[in-house]
PDB file of C-alpha atoms in Angstrom:
ATOM      1  CA  GLY A   1      -0.049  -0.447  -0.274  1.00 53.00           C
ATOM      2  CA  ALA A   2       0.809   3.856   0.137  1.00 63.00           C
ATOM      3  CA  GLU A   3       2.891   4.755   3.067  1.00 71.00           C
ATOM      4  CA  MET A   4       1.651   8.380   4.118  1.00 70.00           C
ATOM      5  CA  ASP A   5       4.722  10.973   5.101  1.00 78.00           C
ATOM      6  CA  PRO A   6       4.191  12.037   7.750  1.00 80.00           C
ATOM      7  CA  PRO A   7       2.537   9.075   8.458  1.00 77.00           C
ATOM      8  CA  SER A   8      -1.603   9.211   9.548  1.00 78.00           C
ATOM      9  CA  GLU A   9      -2.510   9.672  12.784  1.00 83.00           C
ATOM     10  CA  ARG A  10      -6.375   9.341  12.352  1.00 84.00           C
ATOM     11  CA  ALA A  11      -8.903   8.092   9.981  1.00 84.00           C
ATOM     12  CA  ILE A  12     -12.562   9.949   9.982  1.00 87.00           C
ATOM     13  CA  SER A  13     -15.696   7.769   8.932  1.00 85.00           C
ATOM     14  CA  ASP A  14     -19.193   8.109   8.883  1.00 84.00           C
ATOM     15  CA  GLN A  15     -20.878   5.936  12.059  1.00 82.00           C
ATOM     16  CA  PHE A  16     -23.459   3.820   9.118  1.00 75.00           C
ATOM     17  CA  ALA A  17     -22.299   0.707  11.029  1.00 69.00           C
ATOM     18  CA  ARG A  18     -23.736  -0.632  14.096  1.00 72.00           C
ATOM     19  CA  SER A  19     -20.243  -1.054  15.781  1.00 77.00           C
ATOM     20  CA  LYS A  20     -16.683   0.403  15.539  1.00 78.00           C
ATOM     21  CA  SER A  21     -15.335  -2.423  14.690  1.00 81.00           C
ATOM     22  CA  THR A  22     -16.687  -3.289  11.304  1.00 79.00           C
ATOM     23  CA  VAL A  23     -14.712  -0.302  10.337  1.00 80.00           C
ATOM     24  CA  ALA A  24     -11.764  -0.740  12.445  1.00 81.00           C
ATOM     25  CA  ASN A  25     -11.751  -4.494  10.721  1.00 81.00           C
ATOM     26  CA  ALA A  26     -11.315  -3.420   7.498  1.00 78.00           C
ATOM     27  CA  LEU A  27      -8.566  -1.338   8.541  1.00 80.00           C
ATOM     28  CA  MET A  28      -6.969  -3.939   9.402  1.00 77.00           C
ATOM     29  CA  GLU A  29      -2.991  -4.163   8.863  1.00 71.00           C
ATOM     30  CA  LEU A  30      -3.156  -0.237   7.554  1.00 69.00           C
ATOM     31  CA  GLY A  31      -4.826   0.866  10.102  1.00 68.00           C
ATOM     32  CA  ARG A  32      -3.416  -0.779  13.219  1.00 73.00           C
ATOM     33  CA  GLY A  33      -1.558   2.904  14.738  1.00 77.00           C
ATOM     34  CA  LEU A  34      -4.565   4.993  14.049  1.00 83.00           C
ATOM     35  CA  GLU A  35      -7.149   6.508  16.537  1.00 85.00           C
ATOM     36  CA  LEU A  36     -10.873   5.530  14.574  1.00 86.00           C
ATOM     37  CA  VAL A  37     -13.342   8.282  14.936  1.00 88.00           C
ATOM     38  CA  GLN A  38     -16.528   7.461  13.480  1.00 88.00           C
ATOM     39  CA  ARG A  39     -19.589   9.923  14.146  1.00 88.00           C
ATOM     40  CA  HIS A  40     -22.918  11.337  11.937  1.00 89.00           C
ATOM     41  CA  LYS A  41     -22.329  13.900   9.214  1.00 90.00           C
ATOM     42  CA  ALA A  42     -19.169  13.018   8.939  1.00 90.00           C
ATOM     43  CA  GLU A  43     -18.575  14.351   5.588  1.00 87.00           C
ATOM     44  CA  GLU A  44     -18.350  17.735   7.353  1.00 91.00           C
ATOM     45  CA  ASP A  45     -14.836  17.312   7.385  1.00 89.00           C
ATOM     46  CA  LEU A  46     -13.347  18.490   3.954  1.00 92.00           C
ATOM     47  CA  ALA A  47     -10.951  15.816   4.094  1.00 89.00           C
ATOM     48  CA  VAL A  48     -14.036  13.134   4.436  1.00 91.00           C
ATOM     49  CA  ALA A  49     -16.396  15.000   1.387  1.00 93.00           C
ATOM     50  CA  GLY A  50     -13.484  14.662  -0.859  1.00 94.00           C
ATOM     51  CA  ALA A  51     -12.115  11.164  -0.101  1.00 91.00           C
ATOM     52  CA  SER A  52     -16.363  10.423  -0.519  1.00 91.00           C
ATOM     53  CA  ILE A  53     -16.351  12.157  -3.930  1.00 95.00           C
ATOM     54  CA  LEU A  54     -13.286   9.778  -4.839  1.00 96.00           C
ATOM     55  CA  ALA A  55     -14.987   6.805  -3.367  1.00 94.00           C
ATOM     56  CA  ARG A  56     -18.263   7.258  -5.311  1.00 95.00           C
ATOM     57  CA  ASP A  57     -16.582   8.033  -8.458  1.00 97.00           C
ATOM     58  CA  VAL A  58     -14.747   4.559  -8.797  1.00 97.00           C
ATOM     59  CA  PHE A  59     -17.995   3.172  -7.551  1.00 95.00           C
ATOM     60  CA  VAL A  60     -19.980   4.036 -10.599  1.00 96.00           C
ATOM     61  CA  GLN A  61     -16.591   3.209 -13.085  1.00 97.00           C
ATOM     62  CA  LYS A  62     -16.409  -0.484 -11.500  1.00 95.00           C
ATOM     63  CA  MET A  63     -20.220  -1.134 -12.256  1.00 95.00           C
ATOM     64  CA  ALA A  64     -20.608   0.202 -15.209  1.00 96.00           C
ATOM     65  CA  GLU A  65     -17.055  -1.817 -16.056  1.00 96.00           C
ATOM     66  CA  LEU A  66     -18.813  -5.025 -14.382  1.00 94.00           C
ATOM     67  CA  SER A  67     -22.065  -4.310 -16.539  1.00 95.00           C
ATOM     68  CA  GLU A  68     -19.936  -4.011 -19.259  1.00 95.00           C
ATOM     69  CA  LYS A  69     -18.111  -7.688 -18.944  1.00 93.00           C
ATOM     70  CA  VAL A  70     -21.383  -9.350 -17.631  1.00 93.00           C
ATOM     71  CA  GLY A  71     -23.298  -7.621 -20.815  1.00 93.00           C
ATOM     72  CA  LYS A  72     -26.363  -6.076 -18.883  1.00 91.00           C
ATOM     73  CA  MET A  73     -26.562  -2.991 -16.579  1.00 93.00           C
ATOM     74  CA  LEU A  74     -26.112  -3.551 -12.894  1.00 94.00           C
ATOM     75  CA  PRO A  75     -27.750  -1.258 -10.773  1.00 92.00           C
ATOM     76  CA  LYS A  76     -26.812   0.167  -7.972  1.00 89.00           C
ATOM     77  CA  GLY A  77     -28.322  -0.164  -4.121  1.00 81.00           C
ATOM     78  CA  GLY A  78     -30.213  -2.834  -3.087  1.00 77.00           C
ATOM     79  CA  GLY A  79     -33.871  -2.654  -4.039  1.00 84.00           C
ATOM     80  CA  ALA A  80     -36.649  -4.485  -6.179  1.00 89.00           C
ATOM     81  CA  PRO A  81     -34.539  -3.472  -9.653  1.00 91.00           C
ATOM     82  CA  VAL A  82     -31.000  -5.308  -8.225  1.00 90.00           C
ATOM     83  CA  ASP A  83     -33.375  -8.996  -7.339  1.00 91.00           C
ATOM     84  CA  VAL A  84     -34.419  -7.953 -10.625  1.00 92.00           C
ATOM     85  CA  ALA A  85     -31.293  -7.371 -12.707  1.00 93.00           C
ATOM     86  CA  ALA A  86     -29.937 -10.397 -10.348  1.00 92.00           C
ATOM     87  CA  LYS A  87     -32.572 -12.968 -11.496  1.00 92.00           C
ATOM     88  CA  GLU A  88     -32.493 -12.131 -14.712  1.00 93.00           C
ATOM     89  CA  LEU A  89     -28.729 -12.713 -14.412  1.00 94.00           C
ATOM     90  CA  VAL A  90     -28.439 -15.637 -12.592  1.00 93.00           C
ATOM     91  CA  GLY A  91     -30.798 -17.355 -15.422  1.00 93.00           C
ATOM     92  CA  GLU A  92     -28.828 -16.089 -18.271  1.00 94.00           C
ATOM     93  CA  GLN A  93     -25.160 -17.001 -16.909  1.00 93.00           C
ATOM     94  CA  GLY A  94     -26.025 -19.880 -14.206  1.00 92.00           C
ATOM     95  CA  GLU A  95     -25.273 -19.249 -10.426  1.00 90.00           C
ATOM     96  CA  ALA A  96     -21.414 -18.543 -11.000  1.00 91.00           C
ATOM     97  CA  VAL A  97     -22.345 -14.802 -12.580  1.00 91.00           C
ATOM     98  CA  LEU A  98     -23.086 -13.435  -8.719  1.00 89.00           C
ATOM     99  CA  GLU A  99     -19.291 -14.307  -7.921  1.00 89.00           C
ATOM    100  CA  GLU A 100     -18.411 -11.874  -9.846  1.00 89.00           C
ATOM    101  CA  VAL A 101     -20.547  -9.250  -9.553  1.00 89.00           C
ATOM    102  CA  ALA A 102     -22.265  -8.750  -5.836  1.00 86.00           C
ATOM    103  CA  LYS A 103     -21.481  -9.308  -2.165  1.00 84.00           C
ATOM    104  CA  VAL A 104     -22.725 -13.241  -2.248  1.00 85.00           C
ATOM    105  CA  HIS A 105     -22.717 -12.986   1.528  1.00 83.00           C
ATOM    106  CA  PHE A 106     -25.568 -10.856   1.446  1.00 84.00           C
ATOM    107  CA  ARG A 107     -29.076 -11.103   0.921  1.00 85.00           C
ATOM    108  CA  ASN A 108     -30.163 -10.055  -2.785  1.00 86.00           C
ATOM    109  CA  ALA A 109     -27.405 -12.848  -3.358  1.00 87.00           C
ATOM    110  CA  ALA A 110     -29.782 -15.890  -1.797  1.00 89.00           C
ATOM    111  CA  ARG A 111     -32.542 -14.296  -3.012  1.00 89.00           C
ATOM    112  CA  ALA A 112     -31.574 -14.197  -6.681  1.00 89.00           C
ATOM    113  CA  LEU A 113     -30.733 -18.002  -6.498  1.00 88.00           C
ATOM    114  CA  GLY A 114     -34.082 -18.874  -4.706  1.00 88.00           C
ATOM    115  CA  LEU A 115     -32.330 -19.852  -1.764  1.00 88.00           C
ATOM    116  CA  PRO A 116     -33.467 -18.607   2.016  1.00 87.00           C
ATOM    117  CA  GLU A 117     -32.399 -15.512   2.847  1.00 82.00           C
ATOM    118  CA  PRO A 118     -30.199 -15.500   5.767  1.00 79.00           C
ATOM    119  CA  PRO A 119     -30.597 -14.301   9.564  1.00 79.00           C
ATOM    120  CA  ARG A 120     -30.299 -10.143   9.334  1.00 76.00           C
TER     121      ARG A 120
END
């Protein structure tokens, strides 16, 4: 990974996870020496706002690349259009295609495969 000079001391995250450990675990080795600050409306911090914009741009680009790869527009989010697209994709290209384009531990994947949904 990229080394920061001087090294970062703090990571600020929006408070979207129920437990702080979700984000702390994601930081793992890179974030060992960091103080993790989670708070609502973290985008009020300029650095968080900038990072959020950059992350969204990469997400949108990658979704477009995945859509091209499977030859179908993959909707963003987790609503009904996602379920419809996922079912169609599995029907057309088989179950293995989900591994390439989806978080298969999410409930949408179970629905797309006609499996019982994992408990919340």
